[in-house]
């Protein structure tokens, strides 16, 4: 779900701002401590890889993800003056919160997961999923922040997402749209006198 | 002090009202909702999120209606659909989520306003939901046979809204409650009908097609809001077109008058300075004659374009007054700033190139401008325009391509101009030398009186000039009266008397032939009007006659009484004063008469001389 906001933002941005303008604007993005973001991404992929081989790392994966989230939140906080970043920050924080109170893993509701591939559902049920997700049950804290929203047709992708994901993607979408569209001409810029 | 107190009282009652609304709202919320959302299934949460999202989107895509600032949000239709489909507790949870998110997004509005808003909605939802249950409605699908129930619930929802909001405005602004509510109802019947239809549509869609139904509804609402936005933009562009001059793109004359009125009001209430510039292209007629009207029009639009861009940059309002005349209204500019600004514009125009400028005397585009600053003694917008026009006329006379501020020529210049004017008028008066020596002398004497009096009266330099010159020229029309009538020793026959009366009208016509003496016309025409309305030519009464004209009548009569005339015995000053007093209130303005008598008496006292 991380990418949906980016994709939609890019599509709408190119439509509204034009390809050229959009690309020029895109190359002008300057974020504080911008190197953190790709680093976190690479780190996550490394984690997937290591988790499968090392059981100790797998056991501690919850805490490692928490740490990743904290770094990510700091990065977002530094850039909060950008449009949309407040929403991204809120969304990521909501996801972080539910993972924090649930031992570093994201709860997925059964109903939401039922739109997914049955293989994945089976993996969740058996509890031996090595990813950062687990099946939501009565003991789960803050269940409403978990992956409970099923996405399926007519939406082009089949997924279970959380409200944090939605808010975060909305933020990403607004951010991209804002940098890629030229400033709209204000209707009210003329001196306004009411008759 | 009492004002402050009443303000505090208003604030207090407003706050008290908001506080009580909040208390009622929150207790209703806790009683009805009982924080049931803690125990919601995850699937219910998904619906909560969806409905909250719908509300937020509808709040964002408001439907914009003319006039400016009139917007309506359709989020009520979502709440109502929630009541019909999911029940009260659910609706309240959606409301809570919506308000929480909205408070996070809209951090500029103070928290208690968000809370009051939340509470008002709480009351509306709880009351209408309770009614829905009472009338036997169950959450779920729309029941065809119960349409009347839905209608009643919607009406109650709407009524609660009107009452709560109306009370708030009533307390805040102290209107009459009935009027306030009537206004709200008048404005929002359309909203009510929209909400009504949409909530039922949403109920059907959500029940039968769940999320897809909600999405379709959202598409429809957003598109609707977008088309209303387009409509509104169209309305604005039409409104703009009605207010602009087609040739130049500037505002037109009628719009200018409207803005002028508003700006004068604004300046008076806020005390901010306001200046008006009247701009006239120099030698435009010459250009037009030389190159034809088509090219002339191009020049007009060129200058208009320049004025438009410049005025937009500086926040002033430029309008085409007519022909080659433009006006520039400058809020926040005092006369000095305005002068500098217009002078810059003038230089800019001098430096801009345009086809055929070589035929102008200066070899470049140029304008003359007159500036008038709005002051407290300006009561009518036409007064300000008049002053700017006079200043413009002055700068034309100074050789064009200049900017002049009303009432600001240097004393020396003024003196020179004035003596020039006096010489001009004297030349005309010299004709009396052979026709009627007495009128010649009379004019000179009245002029001297007027000079003295104008020093004593508290009037500005322009009125002073007009008054004294008017006194000098006031009998000029007598040149038209035949020699034999003018010099007749016997009493005049009625038809001859009628002819003498005509001298005021003839005199006015003579003055109007010369631009310089236009402003003197009232003195010539009205110096035989009487305070009681029995004078000629119009029979104006009291204040209808300009003050200085009333003064001139007194001087004129006084001089007539105290000098030898063919048809009147001469009076001494003392006798004349008695006569003036006798006629004060009937023929003369009593106040001005006293003023004049006082002047004569002090003068007599000082000089001890009776001759003038």
Tab-separated table of N, CA and C in Angstrom, chain A residues 86 109 111 136 144 148-149 154 163 188 190-191 193-195, chain B residues 42-43 45-46 49 68 101 107 212 240 251 255 258 262 312:
chain	number	residue	atom	x	y	z
A	86	UNK	N	2.269	16.281	7.302
A	86	UNK	CA	1.567	16.106	8.571
A	86	UNK	C	0.695	14.861	8.500
A	109	UNK	N	-7.046	-8.357	10.323
A	109	UNK	CA	-8.320	-8.989	10.667
A	109	UNK	C	-8.635	-10.106	9.669
A	111	UNK	N	-11.494	-11.066	8.415
A	111	UNK	CA	-12.391	-10.662	7.329
A	111	UNK	C	-11.652	-9.916	6.232
A	136	UNK	N	-5.419	-10.940	13.802
A	136	UNK	CA	-6.046	-10.187	14.884
A	136	UNK	C	-6.981	-11.089	15.696
A	144	UNK	N	-8.772	-1.489	15.963
A	144	UNK	CA	-9.293	-0.660	14.864
A	144	UNK	C	-8.193	0.048	14.074
A	148	UNK	N	-7.478	-3.714	8.735
A	148	UNK	CA	-8.848	-4.241	8.788
A	148	UNK	C	-9.651	-3.825	7.567
A	149	UNK	N	-9.076	-2.974	6.714
A	149	UNK	CA	-9.848	-2.511	5.559
A	149	UNK	C	-9.499	-3.367	4.349
A	154	UNK	N	-13.815	-3.092	-7.002
A	154	UNK	CA	-13.198	-2.566	-8.229
A	154	UNK	C	-11.821	-1.933	-8.039
A	163	UNK	N	-6.068	2.065	8.680
A	163	UNK	CA	-6.453	3.469	8.514
A	163	UNK	C	-5.190	4.339	8.437
A	188	UNK	N	-9.741	34.858	-6.941
A	188	UNK	CA	-10.039	36.056	-6.143
A	188	UNK	C	-8.870	37.035	-6.112
A	190	UNK	N	-8.119	39.277	-8.125
A	190	UNK	CA	-8.519	40.623	-8.517
A	190	UNK	C	-9.077	41.353	-7.309
A	191	UNK	N	-8.926	42.661	-7.286
A	191	UNK	CA	-9.532	43.387	-6.177
A	191	UNK	C	-11.025	43.117	-6.139
A	193	UNK	N	-14.717	43.689	-4.899
A	193	UNK	CA	-15.646	44.640	-4.292
A	193	UNK	C	-17.036	44.076	-4.480
A	194	UNK	N	-17.728	43.960	-3.421
A	194	UNK	CA	-19.055	43.375	-3.538
A	194	UNK	C	-20.083	44.432	-3.883
A	195	UNK	N	-20.927	44.093	-4.784
A	195	UNK	CA	-21.932	45.056	-5.242
A	195	UNK	C	-23.183	44.976	-4.414
B	42	UNK	N	-14.187	-5.278	13.708
B	42	UNK	CA	-13.325	-4.599	12.732
B	42	UNK	C	-14.111	-4.196	11.488
B	43	UNK	N	-15.107	-4.993	11.117
B	43	UNK	CA	-15.868	-4.649	9.905
B	43	UNK	C	-16.666	-3.362	10.126
B	45	UNK	N	-15.698	-0.990	12.045
B	45	UNK	CA	-14.691	0.073	11.961
B	45	UNK	C	-14.434	0.492	10.524
B	46	UNK	N	-14.423	-0.506	9.637
B	46	UNK	CA	-14.208	-0.183	8.224
B	46	UNK	C	-15.291	0.785	7.743
B	49	UNK	N	-14.734	4.260	9.130
B	49	UNK	CA	-13.708	4.961	8.361
B	49	UNK	C	-14.283	5.481	7.046
B	68	UNK	N	-20.938	35.672	-3.347
B	68	UNK	CA	-19.645	35.270	-2.766
B	68	UNK	C	-19.793	34.798	-1.318
B	101	UNK	N	-10.929	14.500	13.251
B	101	UNK	CA	-10.069	14.711	12.090
B	101	UNK	C	-10.104	16.162	11.650
B	107	UNK	N	-6.520	23.552	12.222
B	107	UNK	CA	-6.002	23.944	13.535
B	107	UNK	C	-6.167	25.433	13.811
B	212	UNK	N	-19.179	0.178	-2.724
B	212	UNK	CA	-19.305	0.658	-4.104
B	212	UNK	C	-20.388	1.737	-4.191
B	240	UNK	N	-18.217	40.379	-13.830
B	240	UNK	CA	-17.070	41.213	-14.189
B	240	UNK	C	-17.317	41.956	-15.487
B	251	UNK	N	-12.519	49.056	-15.293
B	251	UNK	CA	-13.888	49.139	-14.805
B	251	UNK	C	-14.596	50.286	-15.501
B	255	UNK	N	-19.596	51.312	-12.485
B	255	UNK	CA	-18.956	50.541	-11.430
B	255	UNK	C	-18.059	51.442	-10.588
B	258	UNK	N	-19.982	53.233	-8.044
B	258	UNK	CA	-20.346	52.323	-6.958
B	258	UNK	C	-19.180	52.143	-5.977
B	262	UNK	N	-18.539	53.293	-1.923
B	262	UNK	CA	-18.119	52.361	-0.869
B	262	UNK	C	-16.815	52.804	-0.222
B	312	UNK	N	-3.352	47.202	-10.846
B	312	UNK	CA	-3.381	45.892	-10.192
B	312	UNK	C	-2.157	45.700	-9.310
